[in-house]
Short mmCIF file of C-alpha atoms in Angstrom, two decimals:
data_model
loop_
_atom_site.label_atom_id
_atom_site.label_comp_id
_atom_site.label_asym_id
_atom_site.label_seq_id
_atom_site.Cartn_x
_atom_site.Cartn_y
_atom_site.Cartn_z
CA UNK A 1 20.65 3.42 125.14
CA UNK A 2 18.75 1.07 126.67
CA UNK A 3 18.69 -1.41 124.17
CA UNK A 4 21.24 -3.37 121.93
CA UNK A 5 21.56 -3.11 118.23
CA UNK A 6 21.52 -6.38 116.48
CA UNK A 7 22.73 -5.52 112.84
CA UNK A 8 25.81 -3.25 111.77
CA UNK A 9 25.51 -0.64 109.05
CA UNK A 10 27.78 -0.22 105.91
CA UNK A 11 28.96 2.72 104.35
CA UNK A 12 30.46 3.73 100.83
CA UNK A 13 30.81 6.69 98.59
CA UNK A 14 29.59 5.20 95.21
CA UNK A 15 26.23 4.20 96.34
CA UNK A 16 24.27 2.45 99.42
CA UNK A 17 21.20 -0.19 98.67
CA UNK A 18 19.11 -1.52 101.67
CA UNK A 19 16.39 -3.77 101.06
CA UNK A 20 14.36 -6.40 103.58
CA UNK A 21 16.00 -9.50 101.27
CA UNK A 22 19.91 -9.98 100.13
CA UNK A 23 19.08 -10.69 96.67
CA UNK A 24 16.91 -7.50 96.43
CA UNK A 25 20.13 -5.13 97.83
CA UNK A 26 22.23 -7.42 95.44
CA UNK A 27 20.15 -6.46 92.35
CA UNK A 28 20.11 -2.82 93.18
CA UNK A 29 23.73 -3.12 93.93
CA UNK A 30 24.61 -4.65 90.29
CA UNK A 31 22.68 -1.69 88.68
CA UNK A 32 25.00 0.56 90.51
CA UNK A 33 28.12 -1.33 89.65
CA UNK A 34 27.14 -1.22 85.58
CA UNK A 35 26.73 2.72 85.72
CA UNK A 36 23.07 2.69 86.77
CA UNK A 37 21.53 5.48 88.91
CA UNK A 38 19.41 4.81 92.01
CA UNK A 39 16.30 5.16 90.11
CA UNK A 40 17.60 2.00 88.10
CA UNK A 41 18.88 0.21 91.37
CA UNK A 42 15.53 0.69 93.29
CA UNK A 43 13.36 -0.88 90.22
CA UNK A 44 15.79 -3.90 89.84
CA UNK A 45 15.57 -4.44 93.94
CA UNK A 46 11.38 -3.84 93.92
CA UNK A 47 11.34 -6.58 90.79
CA UNK A 48 13.63 -8.89 92.26
CA UNK A 49 11.69 -8.75 95.67
CA UNK A 50 8.55 -9.86 93.79
CA UNK A 51 10.51 -13.33 93.41
CA UNK A 52 11.97 -13.42 96.92
CA UNK A 53 9.42 -11.75 98.85
CA UNK A 54 6.40 -12.87 96.93
CA UNK A 55 4.23 -12.75 100.30
CA UNK A 56 4.86 -9.14 100.40
CA UNK A 57 5.30 -7.54 96.84
CA UNK A 58 4.29 -8.36 93.69
CA UNK A 59 3.81 -6.62 89.80
CA UNK A 60 0.05 -6.88 90.86
CA UNK A 61 0.13 -4.85 93.80
CA UNK A 62 0.60 -1.33 94.62
CA UNK A 63 2.36 1.26 96.43
CA UNK A 64 4.39 4.76 96.47
CA UNK A 65 7.74 6.02 95.28
CA UNK A 66 9.58 9.06 97.09
CA UNK A 67 12.47 10.35 94.63
CA UNK A 68 14.64 12.88 95.37
CA UNK A 69 16.57 13.82 92.16
CA UNK A 70 20.02 15.10 91.90
CA UNK A 71 18.90 18.38 91.06
CA UNK A 72 16.81 18.64 94.09
CA UNK A 73 13.43 17.88 92.99
CA UNK A 74 11.19 15.63 94.87
CA UNK A 75 8.81 13.39 92.70
CA UNK A 76 6.22 11.11 94.34
CA UNK A 77 5.16 8.10 92.04
CA UNK A 78 1.68 6.98 93.50
CA UNK A 79 1.19 3.49 92.00
CA UNK A 80 -1.40 2.59 94.52
CA UNK A 81 -4.21 0.15 93.31
CA UNK A 82 -7.43 1.09 92.68
CA UNK A 83 -11.58 0.03 92.43
CA UNK A 84 -12.41 -0.65 88.79
CA UNK A 85 -14.96 0.70 86.92
CA UNK A 86 -17.40 -2.29 87.85
CA UNK A 87 -16.82 -1.81 91.59
CA UNK A 88 -19.87 -1.02 93.65
CA UNK A 89 -20.25 0.13 97.12
CA UNK A 90 -22.42 -2.89 97.80
CA UNK A 91 -20.71 -5.44 96.16
CA UNK A 92 -20.13 -7.01 99.63
CA UNK A 93 -22.05 -8.55 102.31
CA UNK A 94 -21.20 -7.02 105.55
CA UNK A 95 -21.01 -8.84 109.07
CA UNK A 96 -21.49 -5.81 111.32
CA UNK A 97 -21.95 -2.36 111.62
CA UNK A 98 -19.59 -2.07 114.89
CA UNK A 99 -16.38 -2.82 115.67
CA UNK A 100 -14.28 -4.96 115.63
CA UNK A 101 -15.88 -6.56 112.99
CA UNK A 102 -16.81 -3.69 111.07
CA UNK A 103 -14.73 -4.01 107.94
CA UNK A 104 -15.21 -7.61 107.66
CA UNK A 105 -17.60 -9.52 104.97
CA UNK A 106 -19.44 -12.47 104.67
CA UNK A 107 -17.27 -15.35 103.32
CA UNK A 108 -14.15 -13.03 103.55
CA UNK A 109 -14.94 -12.09 99.73
CA UNK A 110 -12.96 -8.79 100.17
CA UNK A 111 -10.30 -10.56 101.47
CA UNK A 112 -9.53 -13.80 100.02
CA UNK A 113 -9.99 -15.07 96.37
CA UNK A 114 -10.79 -13.00 92.64
CA UNK A 115 -13.39 -10.61 94.50
CA UNK A 116 -10.67 -9.33 96.57
CA UNK A 117 -8.28 -8.12 93.75
CA UNK A 118 -8.35 -4.52 92.75
CA UNK A 119 -6.62 -2.80 89.60
CA UNK A 120 -2.76 -2.81 90.38
CA UNK A 121 -0.25 -0.38 89.73
CA UNK A 122 3.19 -1.27 90.92
CA UNK A 123 4.70 -2.68 87.56
CA UNK A 124 3.23 0.31 85.91
CA UNK A 125 4.74 2.56 88.29
CA UNK A 126 8.21 1.14 88.38
CA UNK A 127 8.29 1.10 84.43
CA UNK A 128 7.16 5.02 84.59
CA UNK A 129 9.73 5.70 87.20
CA UNK A 130 12.53 3.92 84.96
CA UNK A 131 11.47 5.28 81.92
CA UNK A 132 11.20 9.13 83.33
CA UNK A 133 14.56 9.15 85.85
CA UNK A 134 16.59 6.10 85.14
CA UNK A 135 19.36 5.36 82.93
CA UNK A 136 20.22 1.99 81.77
CA UNK A 137 17.94 -0.49 79.32
CA UNK A 138 14.97 -1.75 81.06
CA UNK A 139 16.10 -5.10 80.11
CA UNK A 140 19.18 -4.78 82.28
CA UNK A 141 16.94 -3.71 84.94
CA UNK A 142 14.73 -6.44 84.99
CA UNK A 143 17.70 -9.14 84.43
CA UNK A 144 18.15 -9.69 88.05
CA UNK A 145 14.69 -10.82 89.00
CA UNK A 146 14.48 -12.93 85.81
CA UNK A 147 17.44 -14.65 86.66
CA UNK A 148 16.27 -15.06 90.65
CA UNK A 149 13.24 -16.34 89.24
CA UNK A 150 14.49 -18.99 86.75
CA UNK A 151 17.51 -20.02 88.76
CA UNK A 152 15.91 -20.22 92.32
CA UNK A 153 16.46 -19.02 95.32
CA UNK A 154 17.09 -20.19 99.00
CA UNK A 155 13.91 -20.13 101.09
CA UNK A 156 14.34 -17.97 103.85
CA UNK A 157 12.87 -18.51 107.79
CA UNK A 158 10.77 -15.12 107.26
CA UNK A 159 8.94 -16.71 103.91
CA UNK A 160 8.79 -20.24 105.43
CA UNK A 161 6.86 -18.38 108.35
CA UNK A 162 4.54 -16.82 105.93
CA UNK A 163 3.58 -19.80 104.30
CA UNK A 164 2.94 -21.52 107.41
CA UNK A 165 0.87 -18.64 108.27
CA UNK A 166 -1.78 -18.80 105.68
CA UNK A 167 -1.33 -22.57 104.70
CA UNK A 168 -4.84 -23.19 104.57
CA UNK A 169 -5.95 -20.34 102.34
CA UNK A 170 -2.86 -21.35 100.03
CA UNK A 171 -3.81 -25.03 99.83
CA UNK A 172 -6.96 -23.99 98.34
CA UNK A 173 -5.53 -22.55 95.25
CA UNK A 174 -4.04 -25.28 93.29
CA UNK A 175 -1.26 -23.14 91.56
CA UNK A 176 -0.13 -21.65 94.98
CA UNK A 177 -0.21 -25.12 96.63
CA UNK A 178 1.44 -26.58 93.86
CA UNK A 179 4.61 -23.94 93.93
CA UNK A 180 4.67 -23.04 97.56
CA UNK A 181 3.31 -26.07 99.82
CA UNK A 182 4.07 -29.56 97.80
CA UNK A 183 2.60 -32.29 99.10
CA UNK A 184 0.74 -30.09 101.44
CA UNK A 185 3.56 -28.84 103.71
CA UNK A 186 5.20 -25.33 103.13
CA UNK A 187 8.67 -25.68 101.40
CA UNK A 188 11.20 -26.18 103.92
CA UNK A 189 13.99 -23.27 104.84
CA UNK A 190 16.81 -23.81 102.80
CA UNK A 191 14.88 -25.33 99.71
CA UNK A 192 16.00 -23.88 96.39
CA UNK A 193 12.61 -22.24 95.09
CA UNK A 194 12.40 -22.14 91.19
CA UNK A 195 9.65 -20.08 90.04
CA UNK A 196 9.73 -21.01 86.10
CA UNK A 197 6.19 -19.49 85.01
CA UNK A 198 7.01 -16.37 87.00
CA UNK A 199 10.71 -15.91 85.00
CA UNK A 200 8.48 -16.31 81.64
CA UNK A 201 6.22 -13.69 82.87
CA UNK A 202 9.32 -11.50 83.60
CA UNK A 203 10.74 -12.21 80.27
CA UNK A 204 7.60 -10.93 78.70
CA UNK A 205 7.49 -7.92 80.57
CA UNK A 206 11.40 -7.42 79.41
CA UNK A 207 10.21 -7.49 75.93
CA UNK A 208 6.98 -5.61 76.15
CA UNK A 209 7.25 -3.49 79.43
CA UNK A 210 4.08 -2.57 81.54
CA UNK A 211 1.88 -3.28 78.68
CA UNK A 212 2.36 -7.19 79.30
CA UNK A 213 0.13 -6.86 82.06
CA UNK A 214 -1.79 -3.77 81.81
CA UNK A 215 -3.72 -4.70 78.50
CA UNK A 216 -1.40 -7.56 77.22
CA UNK A 217 -1.03 -11.19 77.48
CA UNK A 218 -0.43 -11.32 81.50
CA UNK A 219 -3.43 -9.29 81.73
CA UNK A 220 -5.76 -11.32 80.09
CA UNK A 221 -4.65 -14.49 82.01
CA UNK A 222 -5.00 -12.13 85.12
CA UNK A 223 -8.67 -11.07 83.89
CA UNK A 224 -9.66 -15.01 83.10
CA UNK A 225 -8.44 -16.06 86.49
CA UNK A 226 -10.56 -13.25 88.51
CA UNK A 227 -13.79 -14.14 86.15
CA UNK A 228 -14.84 -16.19 89.00
CA UNK A 229 -16.03 -13.32 91.07
CA UNK A 230 -14.02 -10.41 90.41
CA UNK A 231 -14.32 -6.97 88.83
CA UNK A 232 -11.36 -5.92 87.22
CA UNK A 233 -11.35 -6.14 83.73
CA UNK A 234 -8.64 -5.72 80.86
CA UNK A 235 -9.94 -2.30 80.17
CA UNK A 236 -9.05 -1.49 83.75
CA UNK A 237 -5.67 -3.01 83.04
CA UNK A 238 -5.23 -0.88 80.11
CA UNK A 239 -6.67 2.54 81.78
CA UNK A 240 -4.66 2.33 84.73
CA UNK A 241 -2.61 5.39 85.28
CA UNK A 242 0.12 6.45 87.74
CA UNK A 243 -0.25 9.77 89.60
CA UNK A 244 2.99 11.81 89.75
CA UNK A 245 2.22 13.88 93.10
CA UNK A 246 4.34 16.38 94.88
CA UNK A 247 6.06 15.93 98.05
CA UNK A 248 4.92 17.71 101.25
CA UNK A 249 7.27 19.45 103.31
CA UNK A 250 7.45 20.47 107.13
CA UNK A 251 9.91 21.58 109.11
CA UNK A 252 11.18 20.05 112.70
CA UNK A 253 14.33 21.82 114.91
CA UNK A 254 15.82 23.47 111.59
CA UNK A 255 15.62 20.30 109.26
CA UNK A 256 13.37 19.89 106.32
CA UNK A 257 10.92 17.01 106.48
CA UNK A 258 9.57 15.82 103.06
CA UNK A 259 7.16 12.84 102.70
CA UNK A 260 4.33 11.66 100.15
CA UNK A 261 1.06 13.61 100.11
CA UNK A 262 -2.59 12.17 100.33
CA UNK A 263 -3.95 9.40 99.68
CA UNK A 264 -0.80 8.61 101.73
CA UNK A 265 -1.12 9.99 105.23
CA UNK A 266 2.60 10.23 106.42
CA UNK A 267 3.50 14.03 104.78
CA UNK A 268 0.74 15.32 106.37
CA UNK A 269 0.66 13.88 109.79
CA UNK A 270 4.54 13.05 110.38
CA UNK A 271 4.87 16.80 109.69
CA UNK A 272 1.78 17.36 112.04
CA UNK A 273 3.17 15.11 114.79
CA UNK A 274 6.68 16.72 114.63
CA UNK A 275 5.08 20.29 114.84
CA UNK A 276 3.21 19.29 117.98
CA UNK A 277 6.54 18.10 119.30
CA UNK A 278 8.62 20.97 118.94
CA UNK A 279 7.75 23.16 121.68
CA UNK A 280 8.70 20.28 124.14
CA UNK A 281 12.24 19.35 125.40
CA UNK A 282 12.41 16.10 124.03
CA UNK A 283 16.06 15.68 124.37
CA UNK A 284 15.96 16.82 127.91
CA UNK A 285 13.03 14.21 128.63
CA UNK A 286 15.37 11.35 127.84
CA UNK A 287 14.90 8.62 125.27
CA UNK A 288 12.56 6.06 126.65
CA UNK A 289 11.70 7.92 129.85
CA UNK A 290 7.97 7.94 131.20
CA UNK A 291 7.14 11.50 130.16
CA UNK A 292 8.80 11.14 126.78
CA UNK A 293 6.54 8.09 126.10
CA UNK A 294 3.44 9.68 127.31
CA UNK A 295 4.10 12.59 125.11
CA UNK A 296 4.58 10.28 122.11
CA UNK A 297 1.22 8.36 122.81
CA UNK A 298 -0.62 11.60 123.11
CA UNK A 299 0.64 13.06 119.85
CA UNK A 300 0.13 9.97 118.05
CA UNK A 301 -3.41 9.84 119.12
CA UNK A 302 -4.30 13.29 118.06
CA UNK A 303 -2.76 12.62 114.56
CA UNK A 304 -5.01 9.41 114.40
CA UNK A 305 -8.27 11.41 115.39
CA UNK A 306 -7.34 14.04 112.41
CA UNK A 307 -6.50 11.25 110.10
CA UNK A 308 -9.81 9.66 110.79
CA UNK A 309 -11.72 12.92 110.30
CA UNK A 310 -10.24 13.85 106.72
CA UNK A 311 -7.85 11.28 104.93
CA UNK A 312 -8.34 9.57 101.89
CA UNK A 313 -8.04 9.91 98.03
CA UNK A 314 -7.83 13.64 97.02
CA UNK A 315 -10.41 13.12 94.19
CA UNK A 316 -12.74 11.91 96.59
CA UNK A 317 -12.19 13.44 99.73
CA UNK A 318 -10.90 16.91 100.81
CA UNK A 319 -8.05 16.47 102.82
CA UNK A 320 -6.90 19.83 104.60
CA UNK A 321 -3.26 19.87 104.20
CA UNK A 322 -2.39 23.25 104.91
CA UNK A 323 -4.19 23.07 108.17
CA UNK A 324 -2.87 20.03 109.42
CA UNK A 325 0.72 21.00 108.55
CA UNK A 326 0.81 24.38 109.91
CA UNK A 327 2.83 25.53 113.05
CA UNK A 328 -0.59 27.48 114.18
CA UNK A 329 -2.80 24.47 114.01
CA UNK A 330 0.04 22.23 115.93
CA UNK A 331 -0.07 24.88 118.65
CA UNK A 332 -3.76 24.82 119.09
CA UNK A 333 -3.17 20.92 119.37
CA UNK A 334 -1.35 21.37 122.25
CA UNK A 335 -4.62 21.67 124.38
CA UNK A 336 -5.73 18.12 123.15
CA UNK A 337 -2.82 16.46 125.11
CA UNK A 338 -3.56 15.34 128.06
CA UNK A 339 -1.62 15.19 131.35
CA UNK A 340 -3.47 11.92 132.67
CA UNK A 341 -4.67 9.80 129.46
CA UNK A 342 -7.98 7.87 129.64
CA UNK A 343 -8.57 4.85 127.08
CA UNK A 344 -11.23 5.57 124.68
CA UNK A 345 -13.68 3.16 122.97
CA UNK A 346 -12.54 1.25 119.92
CA UNK A 347 -12.25 3.03 116.70
CA UNK A 348 -13.54 1.70 113.57
CA UNK A 349 -10.12 0.60 112.05
CA UNK A 350 -9.95 0.69 108.28
CA UNK A 351 -7.64 -2.65 107.27
CA UNK A 352 -4.22 -1.95 105.74
CA UNK A 353 -1.41 -4.08 105.12
CA UNK A 354 1.12 -5.02 107.58
CA UNK A 355 2.74 -7.15 104.99
CA UNK A 356 4.81 -4.86 102.68
CA UNK A 357 8.27 -4.16 101.64
CA UNK A 358 10.30 -0.99 101.71
CA UNK A 359 13.81 -0.22 100.38
CA UNK A 360 16.07 2.76 100.40
CA UNK A 361 18.81 3.49 97.56
CA UNK A 362 21.35 6.25 97.02
CA UNK A 363 23.91 6.88 94.27
CA UNK A 364 26.84 9.01 93.80
CA UNK A 365 25.42 11.51 91.47
CA UNK A 366 22.77 12.86 94.32
CA UNK A 367 19.64 10.69 93.75
CA UNK A 368 17.87 9.18 96.51
CA UNK A 369 15.01 6.86 96.56
CA UNK A 370 12.60 5.65 99.48
CA UNK A 371 9.91 3.11 98.34
CA UNK A 372 7.16 1.21 99.77
CA UNK A 373 5.25 -1.32 97.91
CA UNK A 374 2.70 -4.37 98.53
CA UNK A 375 0.36 -6.90 97.61
CA UNK A 376 -1.61 -5.49 100.62
CA UNK A 377 -2.29 -8.62 102.81
CA UNK A 378 0.37 -11.33 102.96
CA UNK A 379 0.41 -13.25 99.64
CA UNK A 380 -2.29 -10.57 98.45
CA UNK A 381 -5.67 -12.57 97.28
CA UNK A 382 -3.74 -15.76 98.35
CA UNK A 383 -4.33 -17.18 94.96
CA UNK A 384 -1.93 -17.40 91.64
CA UNK A 385 -2.81 -16.80 87.87
CA UNK A 386 -2.46 -20.13 86.59
CA UNK A 387 0.82 -20.43 83.96
CA UNK A 388 2.08 -17.01 84.83
CA UNK A 389 3.50 -17.05 88.60
CA UNK A 390 1.76 -13.98 89.36
CA UNK A 391 -0.16 -13.41 92.77
CA UNK A 392 -2.68 -10.57 92.70
CA UNK A 393 -3.18 -8.01 95.59
CA UNK A 394 -6.29 -8.02 97.76
CA UNK A 395 -6.66 -4.14 98.19
CA UNK A 396 -10.63 -4.45 98.25
CA UNK A 397 -10.10 -5.49 101.77
CA UNK A 398 -8.88 -1.66 102.44
CA UNK A 399 -12.20 -0.24 101.35
CA UNK A 400 -15.44 0.36 103.77
CA UNK A 401 -17.69 -2.44 102.66
CA UNK A 402 -20.62 -0.23 103.96
CA UNK A 403 -22.08 2.02 101.13
CA UNK A 404 -22.15 5.76 101.97
CA UNK A 405 -18.88 6.36 103.82
CA UNK A 406 -15.96 8.23 103.25
CA UNK A 407 -13.87 5.13 102.31
CA UNK A 408 -16.73 3.05 100.55
CA UNK A 409 -15.92 1.56 97.25
CA UNK A 410 -16.00 3.45 94.41
CA UNK A 411 -14.84 3.18 90.75
CA UNK A 412 -11.18 4.79 90.38
CA UNK A 413 -10.64 5.38 94.26
CA UNK A 414 -7.39 5.14 95.94
CA UNK A 415 -7.75 4.47 99.69
CA UNK A 416 -5.51 6.08 102.12
CA UNK A 417 -2.36 4.22 103.04
CA UNK A 418 0.11 4.66 106.20
CA UNK A 419 3.21 4.14 103.74
CA UNK A 420 5.95 6.74 104.79
CA UNK A 421 9.03 6.74 102.25
CA UNK A 422 10.26 9.80 104.29
CA UNK A 423 13.68 12.16 103.69
CA UNK A 424 14.93 14.42 106.16
CA UNK A 425 17.04 17.24 105.04
CA UNK A 426 19.38 20.19 106.19
CA UNK A 427 20.69 23.11 104.74
CA UNK A 428 19.09 22.21 101.02
CA UNK A 429 20.89 18.62 101.41
CA UNK A 430 19.39 15.37 102.23
CA UNK A 431 20.36 14.10 105.56
CA UNK A 432 18.42 10.78 106.14
CA UNK A 433 15.65 8.55 103.81
CA UNK A 434 13.98 6.01 105.47
CA UNK A 435 10.54 4.02 105.59
CA UNK A 436 9.44 0.68 106.64
CA UNK A 437 6.22 -1.91 106.27
CA UNK A 438 3.78 -2.12 109.22
CA UNK A 439 0.23 -0.61 108.25
CA UNK A 440 -1.13 1.88 110.49
CA UNK A 441 2.17 1.70 112.54
CA UNK A 442 4.36 2.69 109.86
CA UNK A 443 4.19 6.41 109.97
CA UNK A 444 4.20 6.86 113.48
CA UNK A 445 7.47 4.74 113.62
CA UNK A 446 9.04 6.92 110.97
CA UNK A 447 8.19 10.00 113.04
CA UNK A 448 9.86 8.14 116.12
CA UNK A 449 13.04 7.30 113.98
CA UNK A 450 13.16 10.92 112.94
CA UNK A 451 13.08 12.23 116.77
CA UNK A 452 15.82 9.64 117.52
CA UNK A 453 17.98 11.04 115.13
CA UNK A 454 17.25 14.76 115.66
CA UNK A 455 16.31 14.90 119.38
CA UNK A 456 18.22 11.82 120.83
CA UNK A 457 21.44 12.10 118.39
CA UNK A 458 21.31 8.60 117.96
CA UNK A 459 23.26 6.95 115.10
CA UNK A 460 21.20 5.43 112.08
CA UNK A 461 21.68 1.99 113.22
CA UNK A 462 20.44 2.75 116.63
CA UNK A 463 17.55 5.05 115.33
CA UNK A 464 16.08 2.34 113.11
CA UNK A 465 16.51 -0.57 115.65
CA UNK A 466 15.27 1.23 118.69
CA UNK A 467 12.00 0.20 120.61
CA UNK A 468 8.95 1.72 119.57
CA UNK A 469 5.33 2.93 120.96
CA UNK A 470 2.12 2.82 119.13
CA UNK A 471 -1.30 4.00 119.68
CA UNK A 472 -4.70 5.17 117.95
CA UNK A 473 -6.50 5.80 121.18
CA UNK A 474 -7.95 3.10 122.99
CA UNK A 475 -4.43 1.28 124.05
CA UNK A 476 -0.79 1.84 123.85
CA UNK A 477 1.29 -1.10 122.30
CA UNK A 478 4.97 -1.13 123.77
CA UNK A 479 7.68 -2.93 122.39
CA UNK A 480 9.50 -5.54 124.74
CA UNK A 481 12.41 -3.03 125.19
CA UNK A 482 10.02 -0.65 126.58
CA UNK A 483 8.11 -3.28 128.85
CA UNK A 484 9.96 -1.68 131.97
CA UNK A 485 7.96 1.23 131.31
CA UNK A 486 4.32 -0.44 131.27
CA UNK A 487 3.53 0.34 134.78
CA UNK A 488 4.60 4.02 134.79
CA UNK A 489 2.14 4.58 131.71
CA UNK A 490 -0.69 2.78 133.37
CA UNK A 491 -0.31 4.97 136.08
CA UNK A 492 -0.69 8.00 133.68
CA UNK A 493 -3.95 6.35 132.86
CA UNK A 494 -2.80 4.41 129.59
CA UNK A 495 -4.03 0.68 128.86
CA UNK A 496 -0.97 -0.76 127.85
CA UNK A 497 -0.30 -3.69 125.82
CA UNK A 498 2.76 -5.41 125.25
CA UNK A 499 3.97 -5.94 121.20
CA UNK A 500 6.55 -8.42 119.77
CA UNK A 501 7.08 -5.91 117.24
CA UNK A 502 5.58 -2.55 116.37
CA UNK A 503 5.61 -1.78 112.31
CA UNK A 504 8.06 -4.10 110.01
CA UNK A 505 11.92 -3.93 109.22
CA UNK A 506 12.94 -0.32 108.76
CA UNK A 507 15.83 0.51 106.45
CA UNK A 508 17.68 3.99 105.87
CA UNK A 509 20.33 5.87 104.67
CA UNK A 510 22.28 8.90 106.25
CA UNK A 511 24.07 10.94 104.21
CA UNK A 512 27.54 12.89 105.43
CA UNK A 513 28.88 16.26 103.97
CA UNK A 514 31.91 14.77 102.38
CA UNK A 515 29.67 12.22 100.18
CA UNK A 516 29.85 8.96 102.41
CA UNK A 517 26.37 7.31 102.77
CA UNK A 518 25.74 5.02 105.60
CA UNK A 519 22.88 2.43 105.29
CA UNK A 520 21.31 0.62 107.90
CA UNK A 521 18.48 -1.92 108.54
CA UNK A 522 16.95 -3.17 111.57
CA UNK A 523 16.25 -6.37 113.40
CA UNK A 524 12.43 -6.83 112.38
CA UNK A 525 13.09 -8.19 108.94
CA UNK A 526 15.64 -9.77 106.58
CA UNK A 527 17.45 -6.38 106.07
CA UNK A 528 20.52 -6.15 104.30
CA UNK A 529 22.98 -3.32 103.61
CA UNK A 530 25.13 -2.70 100.65
CA UNK A 531 27.40 -0.18 100.03
CA UNK A 532 29.99 0.42 97.23
CA UNK A 533 33.37 2.25 97.86
CA UNK A 534 36.40 2.34 95.74
CA UNK A 535 36.28 2.91 92.13
CA UNK A 536 37.90 3.01 88.89
CA UNK A 537 41.25 3.35 88.35
CA UNK A 538 42.63 6.81 87.53
CA UNK A 539 42.54 8.16 84.05
CA UNK A 540 45.49 6.88 82.02
CA UNK A 541 46.69 4.39 84.09
CA UNK A 542 47.06 0.70 83.26
CA UNK A 543 49.30 -2.22 84.39
CA UNK A 544 52.62 -2.46 82.47
CA UNK A 545 55.63 -4.50 83.20
#
């Protein structure tokens, strides 16, 4: 392969946890060690990530979890944020009707501060999936997060860099500044950060569950903080409901591909892109060749054209799932693939969070979890609820601030997401589970990892670390390892730009027929794999002298 892997995988037969922070993986592993299942481990890990990745994920955010249960059922837990009942299509003053500032608003009110906050779903989603599918008491599952917040954790380069990136906005909020920028500067790498207020909030959740936020004392504190310009009410929090959806299934070269349905784009458009690739000899083209990169770019472009034409909350938008995922439609789409590209005009791009976290977990019983959750932007609305340590989301940024459009603001509406907690199956059993952060670059990156595994025969570690390509039409982005192909693609008509990274830290698990599981995490984040092997003593065996 024309690249070198920077990390190493880990394997075990008793369970594997892969998250984008070491303490997140440790929390999930602890749950497996005390007899919990993959759902317990995933919820414990996510709650702990709200502590150690406070810029990426929080209880006042949103996301999607894809679960394959041991009995073979696939369940998608949609905990995405929604607009509250007081939200209006014209609640923001727009800056422009044209790209690139089409989605911007006066005063950045849909990005920063109380007005940017939508009704959160993360905590409700995690509590629901634990209640329905977990094994351990919830008090045990949340304990690692409480421990991390109360005892503190070491600030990483990743967190420190995020603080520096948004230092000005964070300094404007007294609570954020007090915790993360004491003395006006970001807490340094290696500093032990204690989140005492958040630990108390987690203890309240330990006792009361999601009701602590969705109608209880934490919800009242959130609503009080948002009173300066937000629309979310206590009634909105109490009325929020998680949606349990059915996965979308496609096929590719004898494999079954499973992903979440709308409002997620991944189940639909990963299936569509793979269907479009299936008639082509991808393996014969060779990984990273000019021909394969051109074909990938064209397939991704077509998928984005269709995504722009029909995507969104299925309660508000008719998404033709059967059409987009059919083999016949993919065959018709072949005519849209160009031999010579021609850069198009910039499209109106909706905002979507690059700043997300993902985890992949599996247990010895056959339960598998792929879960992607976020605060939307880095540090969400960049404010903190006093006395709670809670950082609210800024999901209002994702709605079209112009009235009368498909993605315009409406009470109860969810917006499209590129989150792609995906699974690949073969002969009725799981083969791979994977996902990553990275906004609109998520589902094309997930598709490329699947192609790497199936067509190019890569190991799991190679597949998640391999260089990526991305486009939505006007230009093509290449990661550094593909830089040598830039001129060849330009000769094929593409406007090429080099990007430091495309998407974020992918993590994944592969499943062998003998029950062994292998986890892998890539170089783009603090991804950490923890696998369990060994096991208990034989029944009846004890130490005797």
